[in-house]
Short mmCIF file of C-alpha atoms in Angstrom, two decimals:
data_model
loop_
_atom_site.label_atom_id
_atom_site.label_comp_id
_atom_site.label_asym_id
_atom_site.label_seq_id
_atom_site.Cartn_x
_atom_site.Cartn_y
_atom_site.Cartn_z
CA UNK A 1 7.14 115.63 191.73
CA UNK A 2 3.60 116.08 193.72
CA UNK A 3 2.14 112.41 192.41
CA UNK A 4 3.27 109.79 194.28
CA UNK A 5 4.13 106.34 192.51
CA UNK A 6 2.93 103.46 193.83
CA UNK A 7 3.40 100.78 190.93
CA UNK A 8 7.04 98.82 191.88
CA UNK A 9 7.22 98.28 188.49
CA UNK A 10 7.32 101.67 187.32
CA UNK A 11 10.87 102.54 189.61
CA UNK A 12 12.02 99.53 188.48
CA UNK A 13 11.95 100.33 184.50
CA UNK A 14 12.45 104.53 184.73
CA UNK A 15 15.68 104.52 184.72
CA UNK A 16 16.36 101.95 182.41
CA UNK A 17 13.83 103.63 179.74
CA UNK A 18 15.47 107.01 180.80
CA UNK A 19 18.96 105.52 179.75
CA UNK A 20 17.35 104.19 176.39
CA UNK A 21 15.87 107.31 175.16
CA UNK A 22 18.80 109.28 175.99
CA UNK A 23 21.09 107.19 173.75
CA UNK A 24 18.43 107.13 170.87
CA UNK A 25 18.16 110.93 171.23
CA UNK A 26 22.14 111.36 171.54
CA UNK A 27 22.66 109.05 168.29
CA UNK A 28 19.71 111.07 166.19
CA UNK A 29 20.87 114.15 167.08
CA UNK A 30 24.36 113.47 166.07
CA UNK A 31 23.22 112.43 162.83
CA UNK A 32 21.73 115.11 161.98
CA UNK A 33 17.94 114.62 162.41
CA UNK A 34 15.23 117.03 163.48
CA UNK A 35 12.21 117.20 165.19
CA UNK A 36 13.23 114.87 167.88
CA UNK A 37 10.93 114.37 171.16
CA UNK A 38 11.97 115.87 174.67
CA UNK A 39 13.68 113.48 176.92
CA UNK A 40 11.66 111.58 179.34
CA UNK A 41 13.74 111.62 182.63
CA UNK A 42 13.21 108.63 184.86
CA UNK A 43 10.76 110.36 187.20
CA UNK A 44 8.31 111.27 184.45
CA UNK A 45 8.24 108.01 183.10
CA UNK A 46 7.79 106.33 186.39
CA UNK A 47 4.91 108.92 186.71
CA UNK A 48 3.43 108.21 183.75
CA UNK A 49 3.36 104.55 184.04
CA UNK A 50 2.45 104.52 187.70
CA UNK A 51 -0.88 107.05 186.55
CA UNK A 52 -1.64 105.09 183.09
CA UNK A 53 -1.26 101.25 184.96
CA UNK A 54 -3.80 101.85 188.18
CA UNK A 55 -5.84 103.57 185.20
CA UNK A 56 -5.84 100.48 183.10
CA UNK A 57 -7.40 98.63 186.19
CA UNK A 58 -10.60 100.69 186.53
CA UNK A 59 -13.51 101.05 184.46
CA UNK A 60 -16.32 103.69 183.14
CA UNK A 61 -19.56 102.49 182.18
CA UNK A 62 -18.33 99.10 182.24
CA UNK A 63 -15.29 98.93 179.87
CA UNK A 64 -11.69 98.55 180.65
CA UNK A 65 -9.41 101.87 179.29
CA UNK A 66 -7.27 101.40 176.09
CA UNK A 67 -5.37 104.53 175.78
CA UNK A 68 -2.00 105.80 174.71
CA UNK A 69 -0.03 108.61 176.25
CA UNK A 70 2.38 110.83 174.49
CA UNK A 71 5.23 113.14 176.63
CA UNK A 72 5.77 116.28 174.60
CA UNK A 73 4.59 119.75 174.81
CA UNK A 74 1.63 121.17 172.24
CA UNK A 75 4.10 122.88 170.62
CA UNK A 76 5.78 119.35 169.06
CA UNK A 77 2.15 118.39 168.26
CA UNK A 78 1.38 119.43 164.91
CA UNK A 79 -2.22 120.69 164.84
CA UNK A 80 -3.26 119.54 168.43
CA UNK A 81 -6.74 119.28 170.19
CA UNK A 82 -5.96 121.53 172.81
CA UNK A 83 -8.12 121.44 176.14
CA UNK A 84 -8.97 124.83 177.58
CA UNK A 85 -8.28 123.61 181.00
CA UNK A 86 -5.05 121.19 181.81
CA UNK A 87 -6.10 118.27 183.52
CA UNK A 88 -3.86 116.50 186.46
CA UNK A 89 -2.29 113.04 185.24
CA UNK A 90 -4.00 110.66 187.54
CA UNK A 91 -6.26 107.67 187.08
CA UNK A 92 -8.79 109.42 187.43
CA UNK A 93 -8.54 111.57 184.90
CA UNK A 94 -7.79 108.87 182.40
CA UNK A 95 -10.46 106.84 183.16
CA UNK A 96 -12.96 109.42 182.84
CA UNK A 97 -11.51 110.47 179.28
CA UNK A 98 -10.50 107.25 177.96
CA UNK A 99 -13.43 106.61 176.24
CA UNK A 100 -13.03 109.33 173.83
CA UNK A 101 -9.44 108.53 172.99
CA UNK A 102 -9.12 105.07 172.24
CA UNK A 103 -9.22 104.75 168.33
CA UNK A 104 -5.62 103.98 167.13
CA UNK A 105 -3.52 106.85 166.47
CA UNK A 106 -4.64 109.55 168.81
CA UNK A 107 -2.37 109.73 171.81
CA UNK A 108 -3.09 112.00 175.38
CA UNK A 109 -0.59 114.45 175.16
CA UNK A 110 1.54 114.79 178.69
CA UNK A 111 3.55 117.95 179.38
CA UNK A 112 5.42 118.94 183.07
CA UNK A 113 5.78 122.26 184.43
CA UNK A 114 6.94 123.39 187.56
CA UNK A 115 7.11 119.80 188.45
CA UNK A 116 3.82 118.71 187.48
CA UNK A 117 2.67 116.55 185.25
CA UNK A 118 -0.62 117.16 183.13
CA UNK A 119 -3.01 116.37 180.16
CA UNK A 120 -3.06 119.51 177.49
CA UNK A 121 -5.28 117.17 175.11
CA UNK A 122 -5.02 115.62 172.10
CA UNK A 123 -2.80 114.51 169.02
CA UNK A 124 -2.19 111.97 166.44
CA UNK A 125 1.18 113.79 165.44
CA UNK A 126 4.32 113.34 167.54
CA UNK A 127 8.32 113.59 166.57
CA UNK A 128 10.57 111.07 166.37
CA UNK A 129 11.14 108.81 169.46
CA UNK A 130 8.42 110.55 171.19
CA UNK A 131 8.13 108.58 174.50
CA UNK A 132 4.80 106.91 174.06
CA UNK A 133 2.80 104.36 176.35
CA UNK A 134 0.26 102.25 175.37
CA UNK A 135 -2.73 100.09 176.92
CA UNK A 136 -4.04 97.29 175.04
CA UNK A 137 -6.03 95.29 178.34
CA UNK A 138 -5.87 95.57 182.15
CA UNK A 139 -2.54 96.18 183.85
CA UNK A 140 -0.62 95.11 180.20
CA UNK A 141 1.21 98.34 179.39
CA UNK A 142 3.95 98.88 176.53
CA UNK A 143 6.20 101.47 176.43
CA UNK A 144 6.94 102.35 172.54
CA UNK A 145 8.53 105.02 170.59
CA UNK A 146 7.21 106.32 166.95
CA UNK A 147 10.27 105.03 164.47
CA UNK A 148 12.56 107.40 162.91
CA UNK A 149 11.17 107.31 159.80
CA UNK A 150 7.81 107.06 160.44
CA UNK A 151 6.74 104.32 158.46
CA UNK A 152 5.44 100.90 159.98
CA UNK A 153 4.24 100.28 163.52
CA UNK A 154 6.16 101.79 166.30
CA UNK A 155 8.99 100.56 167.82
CA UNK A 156 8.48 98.38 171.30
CA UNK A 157 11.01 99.16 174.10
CA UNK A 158 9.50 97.38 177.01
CA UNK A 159 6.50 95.36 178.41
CA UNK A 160 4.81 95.75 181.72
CA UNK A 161 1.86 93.32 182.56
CA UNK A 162 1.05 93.18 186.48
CA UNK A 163 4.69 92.51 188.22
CA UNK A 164 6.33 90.90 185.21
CA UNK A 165 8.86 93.58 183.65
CA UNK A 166 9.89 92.56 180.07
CA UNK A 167 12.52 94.63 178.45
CA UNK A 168 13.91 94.30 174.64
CA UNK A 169 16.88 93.32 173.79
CA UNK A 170 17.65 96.06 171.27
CA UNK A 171 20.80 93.79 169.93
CA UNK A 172 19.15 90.60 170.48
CA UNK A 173 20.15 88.62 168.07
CA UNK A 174 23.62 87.67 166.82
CA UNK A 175 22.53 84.87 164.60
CA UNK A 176 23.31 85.02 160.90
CA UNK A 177 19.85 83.54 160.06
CA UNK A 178 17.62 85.90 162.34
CA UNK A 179 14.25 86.88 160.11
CA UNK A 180 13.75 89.70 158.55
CA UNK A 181 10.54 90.12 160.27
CA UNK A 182 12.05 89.97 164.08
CA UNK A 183 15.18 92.54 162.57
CA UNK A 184 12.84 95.37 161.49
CA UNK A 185 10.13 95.16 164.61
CA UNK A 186 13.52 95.67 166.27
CA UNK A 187 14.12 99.13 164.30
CA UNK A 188 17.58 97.34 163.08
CA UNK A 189 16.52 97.30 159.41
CA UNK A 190 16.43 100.17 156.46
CA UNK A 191 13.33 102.23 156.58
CA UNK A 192 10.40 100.24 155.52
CA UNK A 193 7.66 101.12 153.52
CA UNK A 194 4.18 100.53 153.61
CA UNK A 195 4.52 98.44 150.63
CA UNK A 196 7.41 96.71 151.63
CA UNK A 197 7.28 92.57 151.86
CA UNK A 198 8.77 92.74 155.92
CA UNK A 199 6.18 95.70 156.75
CA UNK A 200 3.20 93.90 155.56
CA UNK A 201 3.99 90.20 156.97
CA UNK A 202 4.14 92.22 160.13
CA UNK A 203 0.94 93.72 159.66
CA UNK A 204 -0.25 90.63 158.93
CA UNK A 205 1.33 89.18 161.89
CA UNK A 206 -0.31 92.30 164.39
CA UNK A 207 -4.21 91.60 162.47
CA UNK A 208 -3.69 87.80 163.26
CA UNK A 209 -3.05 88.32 166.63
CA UNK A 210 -6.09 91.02 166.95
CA UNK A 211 -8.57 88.79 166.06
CA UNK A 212 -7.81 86.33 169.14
CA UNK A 213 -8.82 83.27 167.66
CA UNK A 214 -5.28 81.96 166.88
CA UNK A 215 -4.04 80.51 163.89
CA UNK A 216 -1.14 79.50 161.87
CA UNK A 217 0.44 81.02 158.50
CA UNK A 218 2.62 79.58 156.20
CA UNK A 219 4.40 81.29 153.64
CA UNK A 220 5.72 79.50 150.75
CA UNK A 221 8.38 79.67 147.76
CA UNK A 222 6.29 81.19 144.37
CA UNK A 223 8.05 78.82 142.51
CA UNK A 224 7.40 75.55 143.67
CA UNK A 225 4.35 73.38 145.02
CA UNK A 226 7.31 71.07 147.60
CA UNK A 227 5.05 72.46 150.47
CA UNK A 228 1.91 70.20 149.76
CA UNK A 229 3.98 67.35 149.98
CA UNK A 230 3.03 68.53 154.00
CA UNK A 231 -0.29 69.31 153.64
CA UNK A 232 -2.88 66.61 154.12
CA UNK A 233 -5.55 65.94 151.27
CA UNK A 234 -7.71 66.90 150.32
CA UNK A 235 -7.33 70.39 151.28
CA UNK A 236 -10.47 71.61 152.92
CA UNK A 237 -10.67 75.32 150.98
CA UNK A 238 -8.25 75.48 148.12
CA UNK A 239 -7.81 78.04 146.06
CA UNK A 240 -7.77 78.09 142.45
CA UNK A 241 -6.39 80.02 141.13
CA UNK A 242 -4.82 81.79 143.45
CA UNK A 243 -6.21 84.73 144.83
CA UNK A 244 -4.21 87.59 144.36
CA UNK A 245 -5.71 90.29 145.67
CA UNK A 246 -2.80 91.59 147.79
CA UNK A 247 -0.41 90.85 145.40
CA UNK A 248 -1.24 93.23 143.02
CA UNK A 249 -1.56 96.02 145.15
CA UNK A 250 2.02 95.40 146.29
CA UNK A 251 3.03 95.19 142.68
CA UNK A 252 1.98 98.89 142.18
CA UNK A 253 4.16 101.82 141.98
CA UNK A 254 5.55 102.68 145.97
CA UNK A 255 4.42 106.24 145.06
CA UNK A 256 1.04 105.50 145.53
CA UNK A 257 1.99 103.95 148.96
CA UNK A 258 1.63 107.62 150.18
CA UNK A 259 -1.89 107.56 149.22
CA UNK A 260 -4.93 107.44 151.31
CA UNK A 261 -6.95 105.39 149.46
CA UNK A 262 -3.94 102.71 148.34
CA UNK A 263 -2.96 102.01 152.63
CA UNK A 264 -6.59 101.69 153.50
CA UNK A 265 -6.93 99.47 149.97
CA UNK A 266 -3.89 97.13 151.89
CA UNK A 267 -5.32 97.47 155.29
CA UNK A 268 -8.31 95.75 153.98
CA UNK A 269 -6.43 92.73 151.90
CA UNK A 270 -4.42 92.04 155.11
CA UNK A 271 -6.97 91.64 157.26
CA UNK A 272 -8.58 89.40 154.96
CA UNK A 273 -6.09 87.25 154.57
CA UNK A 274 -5.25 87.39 158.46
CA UNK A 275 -9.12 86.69 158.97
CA UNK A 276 -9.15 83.63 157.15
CA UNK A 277 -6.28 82.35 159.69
CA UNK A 278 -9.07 82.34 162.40
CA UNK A 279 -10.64 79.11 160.51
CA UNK A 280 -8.91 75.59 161.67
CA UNK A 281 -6.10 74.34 160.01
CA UNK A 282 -3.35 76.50 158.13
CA UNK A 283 -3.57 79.58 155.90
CA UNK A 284 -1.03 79.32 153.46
CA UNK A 285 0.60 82.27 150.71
CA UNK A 286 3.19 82.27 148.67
CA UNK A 287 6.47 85.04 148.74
CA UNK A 288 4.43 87.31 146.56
CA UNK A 289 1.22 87.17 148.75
CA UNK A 290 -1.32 84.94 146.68
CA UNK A 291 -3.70 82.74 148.63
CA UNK A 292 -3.25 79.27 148.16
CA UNK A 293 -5.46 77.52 150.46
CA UNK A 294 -6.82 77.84 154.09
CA UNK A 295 -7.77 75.53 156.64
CA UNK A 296 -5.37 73.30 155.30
CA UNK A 297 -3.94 70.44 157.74
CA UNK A 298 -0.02 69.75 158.24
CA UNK A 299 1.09 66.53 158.34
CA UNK A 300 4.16 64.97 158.34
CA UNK A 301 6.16 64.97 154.46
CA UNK A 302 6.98 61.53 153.66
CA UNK A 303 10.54 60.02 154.55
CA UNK A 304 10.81 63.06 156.96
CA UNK A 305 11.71 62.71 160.26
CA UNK A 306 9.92 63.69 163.30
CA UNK A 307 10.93 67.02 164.51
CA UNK A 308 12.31 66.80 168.28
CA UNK A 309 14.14 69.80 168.91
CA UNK A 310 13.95 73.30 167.45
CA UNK A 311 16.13 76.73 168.99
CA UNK A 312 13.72 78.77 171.34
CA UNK A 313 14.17 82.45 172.01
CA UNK A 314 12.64 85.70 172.93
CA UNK A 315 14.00 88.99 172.17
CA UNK A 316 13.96 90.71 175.81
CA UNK A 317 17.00 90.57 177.92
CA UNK A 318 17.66 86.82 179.56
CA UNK A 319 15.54 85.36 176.51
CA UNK A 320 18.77 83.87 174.94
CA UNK A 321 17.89 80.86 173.39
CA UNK A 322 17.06 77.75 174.19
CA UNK A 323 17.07 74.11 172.77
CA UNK A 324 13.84 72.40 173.71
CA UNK A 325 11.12 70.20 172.49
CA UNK A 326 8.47 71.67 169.68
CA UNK A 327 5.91 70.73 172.31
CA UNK A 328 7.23 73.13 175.06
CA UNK A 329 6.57 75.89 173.17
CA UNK A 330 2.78 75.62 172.44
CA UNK A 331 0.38 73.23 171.59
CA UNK A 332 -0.49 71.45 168.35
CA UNK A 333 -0.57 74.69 166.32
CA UNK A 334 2.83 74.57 167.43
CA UNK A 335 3.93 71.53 166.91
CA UNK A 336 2.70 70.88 163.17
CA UNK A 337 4.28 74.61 162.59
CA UNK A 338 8.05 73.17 163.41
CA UNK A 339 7.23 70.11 161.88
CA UNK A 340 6.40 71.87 158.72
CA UNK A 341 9.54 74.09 158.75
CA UNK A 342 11.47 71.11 159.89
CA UNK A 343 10.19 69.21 156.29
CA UNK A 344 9.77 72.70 154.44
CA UNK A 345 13.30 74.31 155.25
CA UNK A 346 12.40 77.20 152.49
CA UNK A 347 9.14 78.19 154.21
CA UNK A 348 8.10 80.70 157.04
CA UNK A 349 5.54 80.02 159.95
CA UNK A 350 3.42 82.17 161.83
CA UNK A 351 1.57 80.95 164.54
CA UNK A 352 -0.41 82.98 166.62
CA UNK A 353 -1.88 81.28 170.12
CA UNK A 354 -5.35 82.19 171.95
CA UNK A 355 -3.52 83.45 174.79
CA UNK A 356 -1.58 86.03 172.97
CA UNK A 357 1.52 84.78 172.42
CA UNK A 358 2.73 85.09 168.83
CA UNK A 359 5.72 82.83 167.27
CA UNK A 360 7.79 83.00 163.65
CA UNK A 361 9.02 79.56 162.87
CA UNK A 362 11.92 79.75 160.54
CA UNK A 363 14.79 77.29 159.53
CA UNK A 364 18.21 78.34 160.57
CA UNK A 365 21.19 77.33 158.52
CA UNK A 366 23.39 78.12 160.81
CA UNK A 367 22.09 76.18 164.05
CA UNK A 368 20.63 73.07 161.23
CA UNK A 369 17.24 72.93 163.36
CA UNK A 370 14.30 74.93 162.99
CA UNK A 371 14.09 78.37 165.39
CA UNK A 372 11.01 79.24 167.08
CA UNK A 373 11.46 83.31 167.63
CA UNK A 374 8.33 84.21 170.16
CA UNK A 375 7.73 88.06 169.34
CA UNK A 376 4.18 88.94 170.69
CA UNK A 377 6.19 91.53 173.09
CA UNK A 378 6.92 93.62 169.69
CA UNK A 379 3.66 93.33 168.46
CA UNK A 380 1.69 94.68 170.89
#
């Protein structure tokens, strides 16, 4: 390789992301599946990273670069915006063309010949577990692959933000009460659908963390009201009736799910919904995605206990978890979530901090205490 790495955090995960691919590739290929991505050997990828992370740290007329990079030829591309020229993969480079390239969906395309690496141009196609990284903010990389089926966000495989290394567990989890929402950002699920209940609390769960605000939402049983028996009255912004505007679009017929019109139509009800989390105090829906109420306050259910211990984990290797104190985890938001999931064993919490960090609170049968799953590492 002529470009010299440079970024001790780039050795350090190459061969581990090598080894990952590799055994994604191996298993698709075995199966039966087609129009897989090239392998990314260890030196690419440490190439790549080292290029895209002293990239992240510059700037061009005054703004940070928020990019994603794609390894595959033009020929895997689909209909790709081909530049006439090949550009070297440097930080340079990037940061000069960044600006044009940020919008989600379109990813630099990376190719190596004759031992270099180089940017061909454009695409917003790629094949299956198509090595893909991502920058978000300064020196906060994720490397990602696009899901086999193509539906939902992509897959997370590792996290690199200034020295700290974070790599997911891709078997995390051997609890019988792990949520549904933490199995399918893991890829361990059926394919979802853009329609599907999981895919759209996680696309809630990505626009709630966009906004940077923080915020907290609960979702409740349809058929019963047990959860205001938490809520302190009056509520500030009820809801009545409920408002039901992504409910009925997930009520329609999953062939329209392929339509243009019907995702941006969802797109729209999730982020308001995930908007209104931004206001103080809890958002709260039901199963089937009706508003109840917003803003409203959690307090303590009456002849419940206070909760004083909940199951902490993370799902990156050594993130096993944990008993500790609500109050370790976060602050209020935090607290009040486990407390409500610790009086509302039926219910599901979301709580997304300021800082970034991202949490599903969720009852576990199987451990009788509420688990606190922190999954902002898959969401990014």
């Amino acid at each position: 390789m002529i470009y010299r790495t440079t970024y001790q955090a780039a050795r350090v995960i190459a061969p581990k992301m090598e080894a990952i691919f590799a055994q994604h590739l191996n298993a698709a290929s075995e199966s039966g599946e087609e129009d897989l991505a090239p392998l990314p050997t260890a030196n690419v990828v440490e190439a790549i990273i080292d290029a895209t992370f002293w990239a992240s740290l510059r700037k061009e007329e005054g703004h940070s670069p928020k990019i994603s990079l794609a390894f595959l030829p033009p020929q895997q591309a689909g209909n790709p915006l081909l530049f006439k020229q090949r550009l070297p993969l440097n930080p340079g480079t990037l940061t000069k063309i960044a600006p044009g390239v940020e919008r989600a969906g379109i990813h630099l395309g990376i190719w190596i010949e004759e031992g270099e690496l180089y940017v061909w141009g454009t695409t917003v196609s790629i094949p299956n577990f198509c090595f893909v990284v991502d920058v978000s903010e300064p020196a906060l990389l994720v490397i990602k692959h696009r899901r086999i089926y193509g539906f939902g966000k992509f897959t997370n495989l590792a996290v690199l933000k200034g020295d700290q290394v974070k790599v997911v567990d891709g078997h995390p989890i051997s609890l019988p009460d792990c949520p549904p929402v933490l199995l399918s950002l893991l890829d361990l699920t059926a394919p979802s659908y853009w329609n599907d209940s999981v895919n759209v609390l996680i696309q809630l769960a990505v626009s709630m963390r966009a906004h940077g605000r923080g915020g907290t939402l609960l979702v409740v049983p349809n058929e019963t009201r047990n959860w205001l028996q938490s809520i302190i009255k009056p509520i500030q912004y009820g809801i009545q009736p409920s408002f039901t505007g992504l409910s009925k679009l997930l009520q329609q017929d999953r062939k329209e799910a392929s339509q243009i019109f019907w995702q941006t139509a969802l797109k729209r009800e999730v982020e308001h919904l995930a908007g209104l989390t931004a206001v103080d105090g809890a958002t709260v829906i039901s199963t089937d995605y009706e508003l109840l109420a917003f803003g409203a306050k959690i307090g303590r259910a009456k002849g419940k206990e206070n909760v004083d211990e909940l199951s902490f984990s993370e799902p990156i290797v050594g993130g096993a978890a944990i008993v500790m104190h609500p109050a370790k985890v976060g602050g209020t938001r935090h607290l009040s979530a486990a407390q409500f999931i610790h009086d509302q064993r039926d219910a599901t919490a979301l709580v997304a901090s300021q800082d970034g960090h991202f949490t599903i609170y969720t009852w576990s049968q199987h451990q009788n205490r509420v688990q606190a799953h922190r999954i902002d590492t898959l969401l990014l």
